[in-house]
Amino acid sequence: QILTASLRMVGQLLLVGYILHLVFALDRPLPVMGVLLVMAAAAVLTIGGRVKRKMPRFYRVVGSSLLTGCGLATLWFCYLVIGLEPWYEPRYLIPLAGMIFGNSMNGASLAAERLAEDVEVRRDEIETALLLGSSRFKAIRPILASALRVAMTPTVNSLAAMGIVFLPGMMTGQVLSGTDPMVAVKYQVAIMCVITFAVTVSASMILWQGYHGYFTQADQLKNPHA
C-alpha cells in the first residue's frame, strides 16, 4: 500500500506540474476555471471514496457545500486579503484554492460520515423525540452538534499546535524564499482564518442539507431499507 500510494503520488504530482505549466503559459480565465472545477470534483469523489455509509443525495449535498464554502473562502482571500490582479492569476488562485479545498475535505468527510452513522445508530432516540412532539430539527440537533464538533476537531487541533509543534507549509515556503518572517506570519494567520471559515461553512452546510434527507414531508424518519 505504501509503495502504491508513493507511486501514485509521484505520478499525480508530475501530471499536475505539467498541466499547471500549460495553464500558466496560457494565462487565460477558462483554463484556470477548468482546473478549479476538476479540483472540486476530485475532492468530492475522494470524500465519496472515504465515506462508507452515505447520506441521501450524498454527492449533491457534499458538492454544493464544498463549492459554496471553499468558493467563498477563496474569493475572500484572493480579492480582499491579497488583492489579486487579474482575478484569474493562476500562480496564486490555483495553489490557494487547492490549499483551501484540501483542508476542507477532512472536515467535510468527517461531518458526512458522522451524520450518517449517528442517524443509523440513534434511530430509536430520534423517533422517540418525534413521537413526543419534537420537530425534526430538535430531534436531530444533538447529532448535528456532535457531527460538527467532530468535523472541526482537526482544524482546531492544527490551530492550537501551529507555531509550537510545527511550522505550517505556507509560512515555511515564504521564509525559505527569503520573505521576512513577520510578513510570512501575517499571511499564514490570514490563510488559517480562511481555511477555518471554509471548513466551518462546508461542514455546516453538509449537516444542514444532509439531515433533511432522512425525513419525510410529514417529519417522519424514513425507513433506511425502503
PDB file of C-alpha atoms in Angstrom:
ATOM      1  CA  GLN A   1       0.000   0.000   0.000  1.00  0.00           C
ATOM      2  CA  ILE A   2       2.839   2.394   0.819  1.00  0.00           C
ATOM      3  CA  LEU A   3       4.575   1.639  -2.489  1.00  0.00           C
ATOM      4  CA  THR A   4       1.344   2.024  -4.455  1.00  0.00           C
ATOM      5  CA  ALA A   5       0.480   5.290  -2.710  1.00  0.00           C
ATOM      6  CA  SER A   6       4.019   6.625  -3.279  1.00  0.00           C
ATOM      7  CA  LEU A   7       3.952   5.800  -6.986  1.00  0.00           C
ATOM      8  CA  ARG A   8       0.504   7.340  -7.297  1.00  0.00           C
ATOM      9  CA  MET A   9       1.723  10.489  -5.528  1.00  0.00           C
ATOM     10  CA  VAL A  10       4.680  10.897  -7.888  1.00  0.00           C
ATOM     11  CA  GLY A  11       2.522  10.304 -10.967  1.00  0.00           C
ATOM     12  CA  GLN A  12      -0.160  12.727  -9.846  1.00  0.00           C
ATOM     13  CA  LEU A  13       2.338  15.454  -8.977  1.00  0.00           C
ATOM     14  CA  LEU A  14       4.131  15.091 -12.325  1.00  0.00           C
ATOM     15  CA  LEU A  15       0.805  15.302 -14.155  1.00  0.00           C
ATOM     16  CA  VAL A  16      -0.295  18.326 -12.136  1.00  0.00           C
ATOM     17  CA  GLY A  17       3.048  20.025 -12.738  1.00  0.00           C
ATOM     18  CA  TYR A  18       2.702  19.531 -16.500  1.00  0.00           C
ATOM     19  CA  ILE A  19      -0.896  20.821 -16.523  1.00  0.00           C
ATOM     20  CA  LEU A  20      -0.017  23.864 -14.396  1.00  0.00           C
ATOM     21  CA  HIS A  21       2.897  24.639 -16.720  1.00  0.00           C
ATOM     22  CA  LEU A  22       0.449  24.797 -19.630  1.00  0.00           C
ATOM     23  CA  VAL A  23      -2.153  26.802 -17.686  1.00  0.00           C
ATOM     24  CA  PHE A  24       0.435  29.328 -16.518  1.00  0.00           C
ATOM     25  CA  ALA A  25       1.665  29.737 -20.082  1.00  0.00           C
ATOM     26  CA  LEU A  26      -1.858  30.290 -21.459  1.00  0.00           C
ATOM     27  CA  ASP A  27      -2.754  32.809 -18.727  1.00  0.00           C
ATOM     28  CA  ARG A  28      -6.472  32.755 -19.586  1.00  0.00           C
ATOM     29  CA  PRO A  29      -9.504  32.529 -17.251  1.00  0.00           C
ATOM     30  CA  LEU A  30     -11.189  29.485 -18.855  1.00  0.00           C
ATOM     31  CA  PRO A  31      -8.295  27.036 -18.279  1.00  0.00           C
ATOM     32  CA  VAL A  32      -7.972  28.296 -14.704  1.00  0.00           C
ATOM     33  CA  MET A  33     -11.681  27.746 -14.035  1.00  0.00           C
ATOM     34  CA  GLY A  34     -11.399  24.300 -15.620  1.00  0.00           C
ATOM     35  CA  VAL A  35      -8.590  23.347 -13.244  1.00  0.00           C
ATOM     36  CA  LEU A  36     -10.590  24.603 -10.256  1.00  0.00           C
ATOM     37  CA  LEU A  37     -13.654  22.597 -11.282  1.00  0.00           C
ATOM     38  CA  VAL A  38     -11.540  19.463 -11.704  1.00  0.00           C
ATOM     39  CA  MET A  39     -10.067  20.041  -8.231  1.00  0.00           C
ATOM     40  CA  ALA A  40     -13.570  20.408  -6.741  1.00  0.00           C
ATOM     41  CA  ALA A  41     -14.826  17.261  -8.488  1.00  0.00           C
ATOM     42  CA  ALA A  42     -11.783  15.296  -7.343  1.00  0.00           C
ATOM     43  CA  ALA A  43     -12.350  16.472  -3.767  1.00  0.00           C
ATOM     44  CA  VAL A  44     -15.983  15.300  -3.819  1.00  0.00           C
ATOM     45  CA  LEU A  45     -15.064  11.933  -5.335  1.00  0.00           C
ATOM     46  CA  THR A  46     -12.278  11.473  -2.785  1.00  0.00           C
ATOM     47  CA  ILE A  47     -14.702  12.145   0.057  1.00  0.00           C
ATOM     48  CA  GLY A  48     -17.157   9.694  -1.505  1.00  0.00           C
ATOM     49  CA  GLY A  49     -14.448   7.055  -1.537  1.00  0.00           C
ATOM     50  CA  ARG A  50     -13.645   7.594   2.131  1.00  0.00           C
ATOM     51  CA  VAL A  51     -17.197   7.618   3.487  1.00  0.00           C
ATOM     52  CA  LYS A  52     -18.620   4.112   3.746  1.00  0.00           C
ATOM     53  CA  ARG A  53     -22.153   4.949   4.893  1.00  0.00           C
ATOM     54  CA  LYS A  54     -23.557   7.778   2.775  1.00  0.00           C
ATOM     55  CA  MET A  55     -26.443  10.127   3.490  1.00  0.00           C
ATOM     56  CA  PRO A  56     -29.254  10.595   0.949  1.00  0.00           C
ATOM     57  CA  ARG A  57     -28.252  12.772  -2.056  1.00  0.00           C
ATOM     58  CA  PHE A  58     -24.665  12.454  -0.864  1.00  0.00           C
ATOM     59  CA  TYR A  59     -22.786  13.821  -3.880  1.00  0.00           C
ATOM     60  CA  ARG A  60     -25.156  16.731  -4.450  1.00  0.00           C
ATOM     61  CA  VAL A  61     -25.051  17.764  -0.794  1.00  0.00           C
ATOM     62  CA  VAL A  62     -21.268  17.452  -0.430  1.00  0.00           C
ATOM     63  CA  GLY A  63     -20.539  19.035  -3.812  1.00  0.00           C
ATOM     64  CA  SER A  64     -22.713  22.101  -3.302  1.00  0.00           C
ATOM     65  CA  SER A  65     -21.439  22.578   0.260  1.00  0.00           C
ATOM     66  CA  LEU A  66     -17.775  22.355  -0.722  1.00  0.00           C
ATOM     67  CA  LEU A  67     -18.211  24.690  -3.690  1.00  0.00           C
ATOM     68  CA  THR A  68     -20.004  27.245  -1.520  1.00  0.00           C
ATOM     69  CA  GLY A  69     -17.689  27.129   1.496  1.00  0.00           C
ATOM     70  CA  CYS A  70     -14.408  26.864  -0.390  1.00  0.00           C
ATOM     71  CA  GLY A  71     -15.520  29.217  -3.149  1.00  0.00           C
ATOM     72  CA  LEU A  72     -16.444  31.985  -0.727  1.00  0.00           C
ATOM     73  CA  ALA A  73     -13.228  31.454   1.241  1.00  0.00           C
ATOM     74  CA  THR A  74     -11.064  31.578  -1.906  1.00  0.00           C
ATOM     75  CA  LEU A  75     -12.760  34.764  -3.146  1.00  0.00           C
ATOM     76  CA  TRP A  76     -12.360  36.356   0.254  1.00  0.00           C
ATOM     77  CA  PHE A  77      -8.656  35.613   0.490  1.00  0.00           C
ATOM     78  CA  CYS A  78      -7.700  36.309  -3.131  1.00  0.00           C
ATOM     79  CA  TYR A  79      -9.588  39.539  -3.654  1.00  0.00           C
ATOM     80  CA  LEU A  80      -9.992  41.086  -0.209  1.00  0.00           C
ATOM     81  CA  VAL A  81      -6.782  39.961   1.517  1.00  0.00           C
ATOM     82  CA  ILE A  82      -4.128  39.933  -1.219  1.00  0.00           C
ATOM     83  CA  GLY A  83      -5.976  41.953  -3.900  1.00  0.00           C
ATOM     84  CA  LEU A  84      -5.316  39.547  -6.755  1.00  0.00           C
ATOM     85  CA  GLU A  85      -4.965  41.168 -10.194  1.00  0.00           C
ATOM     86  CA  PRO A  86      -6.133  39.898 -12.595  1.00  0.00           C
ATOM     87  CA  TRP A  87      -8.772  37.877 -10.771  1.00  0.00           C
ATOM     88  CA  TYR A  88      -7.753  34.634 -12.518  1.00  0.00           C
ATOM     89  CA  GLU A  89      -3.985  34.899 -11.866  1.00  0.00           C
ATOM     90  CA  PRO A  90      -3.210  31.138 -11.916  1.00  0.00           C
ATOM     91  CA  ARG A  91       0.039  31.265  -9.925  1.00  0.00           C
ATOM     92  CA  TYR A  92      -1.913  32.433  -6.885  1.00  0.00           C
ATOM     93  CA  LEU A  93      -5.516  31.347  -7.421  1.00  0.00           C
ATOM     94  CA  ILE A  94      -4.896  27.644  -8.138  1.00  0.00           C
ATOM     95  CA  PRO A  95      -2.478  26.902  -5.242  1.00  0.00           C
ATOM     96  CA  LEU A  96      -4.587  28.866  -2.758  1.00  0.00           C
ATOM     97  CA  ALA A  97      -7.814  27.180  -3.870  1.00  0.00           C
ATOM     98  CA  GLY A  98      -6.082  23.801  -3.657  1.00  0.00           C
ATOM     99  CA  MET A  99      -4.945  24.555  -0.126  1.00  0.00           C
ATOM    100  CA  ILE A 100      -8.467  25.529   0.915  1.00  0.00           C
ATOM    101  CA  PHE A 101     -10.142  22.550  -0.780  1.00  0.00           C
ATOM    102  CA  GLY A 102      -7.561  20.144   0.618  1.00  0.00           C
ATOM    103  CA  ASN A 103      -8.049  21.288   4.188  1.00  0.00           C
ATOM    104  CA  SER A 104     -11.846  21.336   3.863  1.00  0.00           C
ATOM    105  CA  MET A 105     -12.022  17.743   2.629  1.00  0.00           C
ATOM    106  CA  ASN A 106     -11.267  16.261   6.037  1.00  0.00           C
ATOM    107  CA  GLY A 107     -13.932  18.284   7.806  1.00  0.00           C
ATOM    108  CA  ALA A 108     -16.491  17.551   5.090  1.00  0.00           C
ATOM    109  CA  SER A 109     -15.870  13.800   5.133  1.00  0.00           C
ATOM    110  CA  LEU A 110     -15.999  13.661   8.931  1.00  0.00           C
ATOM    111  CA  ALA A 111     -19.273  15.612   9.035  1.00  0.00           C
ATOM    112  CA  ALA A 112     -20.937  13.463   6.365  1.00  0.00           C
ATOM    113  CA  GLU A 113     -19.790  10.162   7.848  1.00  0.00           C
ATOM    114  CA  ARG A 114     -20.642  11.053  11.446  1.00  0.00           C
ATOM    115  CA  LEU A 115     -24.138  12.233  10.488  1.00  0.00           C
ATOM    116  CA  ALA A 116     -24.923   9.031   8.573  1.00  0.00           C
ATOM    117  CA  GLU A 117     -23.543   6.770  11.303  1.00  0.00           C
ATOM    118  CA  ASP A 118     -25.277   8.547  14.186  1.00  0.00           C
ATOM    119  CA  VAL A 119     -28.654   8.636  12.448  1.00  0.00           C
ATOM    120  CA  GLU A 120     -28.396   4.886  11.907  1.00  0.00           C
ATOM    121  CA  VAL A 121     -27.244   4.114  15.467  1.00  0.00           C
ATOM    122  CA  ARG A 122     -29.602   6.553  17.224  1.00  0.00           C
ATOM    123  CA  ARG A 123     -32.780   5.965  15.214  1.00  0.00           C
ATOM    124  CA  ASP A 124     -34.765   4.973  18.303  1.00  0.00           C
ATOM    125  CA  GLU A 125     -33.739   8.184  20.063  1.00  0.00           C
ATOM    126  CA  ILE A 126     -34.806  10.331  17.103  1.00  0.00           C
ATOM    127  CA  GLU A 127     -38.132   8.533  16.672  1.00  0.00           C
ATOM    128  CA  THR A 128     -38.896   8.829  20.386  1.00  0.00           C
ATOM    129  CA  ALA A 129     -38.277  12.581  20.241  1.00  0.00           C
ATOM    130  CA  LEU A 130     -40.585  12.858  17.216  1.00  0.00           C
ATOM    131  CA  LEU A 131     -43.319  10.871  18.981  1.00  0.00           C
ATOM    132  CA  LEU A 132     -43.065  13.253  21.939  1.00  0.00           C
ATOM    133  CA  GLY A 133     -43.769  16.220  19.667  1.00  0.00           C
ATOM    134  CA  SER A 134     -40.300  17.465  18.734  1.00  0.00           C
ATOM    135  CA  SER A 135     -39.672  18.953  15.310  1.00  0.00           C
ATOM    136  CA  ARG A 136     -37.235  17.159  13.025  1.00  0.00           C
ATOM    137  CA  PHE A 137     -34.553  19.729  13.834  1.00  0.00           C
ATOM    138  CA  LYS A 138     -34.954  19.411  17.606  1.00  0.00           C
ATOM    139  CA  ALA A 139     -34.962  15.632  17.339  1.00  0.00           C
ATOM    140  CA  ILE A 140     -31.694  15.521  15.415  1.00  0.00           C
ATOM    141  CA  ARG A 141     -29.970  18.581  16.882  1.00  0.00           C
ATOM    142  CA  PRO A 142     -27.702  16.636  19.298  1.00  0.00           C
ATOM    143  CA  ILE A 143     -26.463  14.544  16.376  1.00  0.00           C
ATOM    144  CA  LEU A 144     -25.779  17.652  14.275  1.00  0.00           C
ATOM    145  CA  ALA A 145     -23.870  19.297  17.115  1.00  0.00           C
ATOM    146  CA  SER A 146     -21.781  16.170  17.698  1.00  0.00           C
ATOM    147  CA  ALA A 147     -21.022  15.796  13.978  1.00  0.00           C
ATOM    148  CA  LEU A 148     -19.972  19.448  13.642  1.00  0.00           C
ATOM    149  CA  ARG A 149     -17.719  19.118  16.689  1.00  0.00           C
ATOM    150  CA  VAL A 150     -16.030  16.056  15.183  1.00  0.00           C
ATOM    151  CA  ALA A 151     -15.646  17.776  11.795  1.00  0.00           C
ATOM    152  CA  MET A 152     -13.969  20.822  13.346  1.00  0.00           C
ATOM    153  CA  THR A 153     -11.617  18.900  15.657  1.00  0.00           C
ATOM    154  CA  PRO A 154      -8.683  18.501  13.180  1.00  0.00           C
ATOM    155  CA  THR A 155      -8.813  22.210  12.301  1.00  0.00           C
ATOM    156  CA  VAL A 156      -8.976  23.276  15.942  1.00  0.00           C
ATOM    157  CA  ASN A 157      -6.054  20.981  16.800  1.00  0.00           C
ATOM    158  CA  SER A 158      -3.989  22.457  13.951  1.00  0.00           C
ATOM    159  CA  LEU A 159      -4.717  25.989  15.134  1.00  0.00           C
ATOM    160  CA  ALA A 160      -3.722  25.108  18.695  1.00  0.00           C
ATOM    161  CA  ALA A 161      -0.450  23.383  17.716  1.00  0.00           C
ATOM    162  CA  MET A 162       0.653  25.712  14.940  1.00  0.00           C
ATOM    163  CA  GLY A 163       3.889  27.574  15.627  1.00  0.00           C
ATOM    164  CA  ILE A 164       4.758  25.423  18.658  1.00  0.00           C
ATOM    165  CA  VAL A 165       4.520  21.822  17.468  1.00  0.00           C
ATOM    166  CA  PHE A 166       5.070  22.526  13.771  1.00  0.00           C
ATOM    167  CA  LEU A 167       5.599  25.345  11.275  1.00  0.00           C
ATOM    168  CA  PRO A 168       2.882  25.411   8.591  1.00  0.00           C
ATOM    169  CA  GLY A 169       3.736  24.895   4.929  1.00  0.00           C
ATOM    170  CA  MET A 170       2.811  28.324   3.584  1.00  0.00           C
ATOM    171  CA  MET A 171       4.871  30.148   6.195  1.00  0.00           C
ATOM    172  CA  THR A 172       7.816  27.754   5.747  1.00  0.00           C
ATOM    173  CA  GLY A 173       7.790  28.228   1.975  1.00  0.00           C
ATOM    174  CA  GLN A 174       7.775  32.012   2.277  1.00  0.00           C
ATOM    175  CA  VAL A 175      10.591  32.025   4.827  1.00  0.00           C
ATOM    176  CA  LEU A 176      12.692  29.710   2.633  1.00  0.00           C
ATOM    177  CA  SER A 177      12.093  32.007  -0.342  1.00  0.00           C
ATOM    178  CA  GLY A 178      13.508  34.964   1.611  1.00  0.00           C
ATOM    179  CA  THR A 179      10.316  36.644   2.835  1.00  0.00           C
ATOM    180  CA  ASP A 180      10.506  38.463   6.162  1.00  0.00           C
ATOM    181  CA  PRO A 181       9.266  36.057   8.897  1.00  0.00           C
ATOM    182  CA  MET A 182       6.735  38.563  10.247  1.00  0.00           C
ATOM    183  CA  VAL A 183       5.228  39.025   6.792  1.00  0.00           C
ATOM    184  CA  ALA A 184       5.059  35.233   6.419  1.00  0.00           C
ATOM    185  CA  VAL A 185       3.314  35.010   9.793  1.00  0.00           C
ATOM    186  CA  LYS A 186       0.655  37.537   8.713  1.00  0.00           C
ATOM    187  CA  TYR A 187      -0.127  35.587   5.556  1.00  0.00           C
ATOM    188  CA  GLN A 188      -0.250  32.318   7.478  1.00  0.00           C
ATOM    189  CA  VAL A 189      -2.673  33.764  10.025  1.00  0.00           C
ATOM    190  CA  ALA A 190      -4.852  35.037   7.183  1.00  0.00           C
ATOM    191  CA  ILE A 191      -4.914  31.723   5.312  1.00  0.00           C
ATOM    192  CA  MET A 192      -5.684  29.773   8.504  1.00  0.00           C
ATOM    193  CA  CYS A 193      -8.633  32.078   9.216  1.00  0.00           C
ATOM    194  CA  VAL A 194      -9.865  31.463   5.677  1.00  0.00           C
ATOM    195  CA  ILE A 195      -9.394  27.687   5.961  1.00  0.00           C
ATOM    196  CA  THR A 196     -11.269  27.635   9.271  1.00  0.00           C
ATOM    197  CA  PHE A 197     -14.075  29.605   7.646  1.00  0.00           C
ATOM    198  CA  ALA A 198     -14.200  27.188   4.695  1.00  0.00           C
ATOM    199  CA  VAL A 199     -14.276  24.088   6.914  1.00  0.00           C
ATOM    200  CA  THR A 200     -16.972  25.573   9.154  1.00  0.00           C
ATOM    201  CA  VAL A 201     -19.228  26.635   6.280  1.00  0.00           C
ATOM    202  CA  SER A 202     -18.743  23.415   4.298  1.00  0.00           C
ATOM    203  CA  ALA A 203     -19.356  21.104   7.261  1.00  0.00           C
ATOM    204  CA  SER A 204     -22.343  23.142   8.478  1.00  0.00           C
ATOM    205  CA  MET A 205     -23.940  23.130   5.027  1.00  0.00           C
ATOM    206  CA  ILE A 206     -23.422  19.370   4.676  1.00  0.00           C
ATOM    207  CA  LEU A 207     -25.135  18.777   8.004  1.00  0.00           C
ATOM    208  CA  TRP A 208     -27.937  21.263   7.347  1.00  0.00           C
ATOM    209  CA  GLN A 209     -28.734  19.937   3.876  1.00  0.00           C
ATOM    210  CA  GLY A 210     -28.000  16.335   4.744  1.00  0.00           C
ATOM    211  CA  TYR A 211     -30.301  15.826   7.708  1.00  0.00           C
ATOM    212  CA  HIS A 212     -33.420  16.803   5.728  1.00  0.00           C
ATOM    213  CA  GLY A 213     -32.895  13.770   3.508  1.00  0.00           C
ATOM    214  CA  TYR A 214     -33.618  11.444   6.421  1.00  0.00           C
ATOM    215  CA  PHE A 215     -37.153  12.755   6.983  1.00  0.00           C
ATOM    216  CA  THR A 216     -40.423  12.653   5.060  1.00  0.00           C
ATOM    217  CA  GLN A 217     -42.590  15.710   4.416  1.00  0.00           C
ATOM    218  CA  ALA A 218     -44.617  14.687   7.480  1.00  0.00           C
ATOM    219  CA  ASP A 219     -41.493  14.869   9.714  1.00  0.00           C
ATOM    220  CA  GLN A 220     -41.210  11.102   9.971  1.00  0.00           C
ATOM    221  CA  LEU A 221     -37.875   9.316   9.918  1.00  0.00           C
ATOM    222  CA  LYS A 222     -37.525   7.437   6.630  1.00  0.00           C
ATOM    223  CA  ASN A 223     -37.139   3.690   6.553  1.00  0.00           C
ATOM    224  CA  PRO A 224     -33.482   3.025   5.606  1.00  0.00           C
ATOM    225  CA  HIS A 225     -34.472  -0.153   3.747  1.00  0.00           C
ATOM    226  CA  ALA A 226     -37.319   1.417   1.764  1.00  0.00           C
TER     227      ALA A 226
END
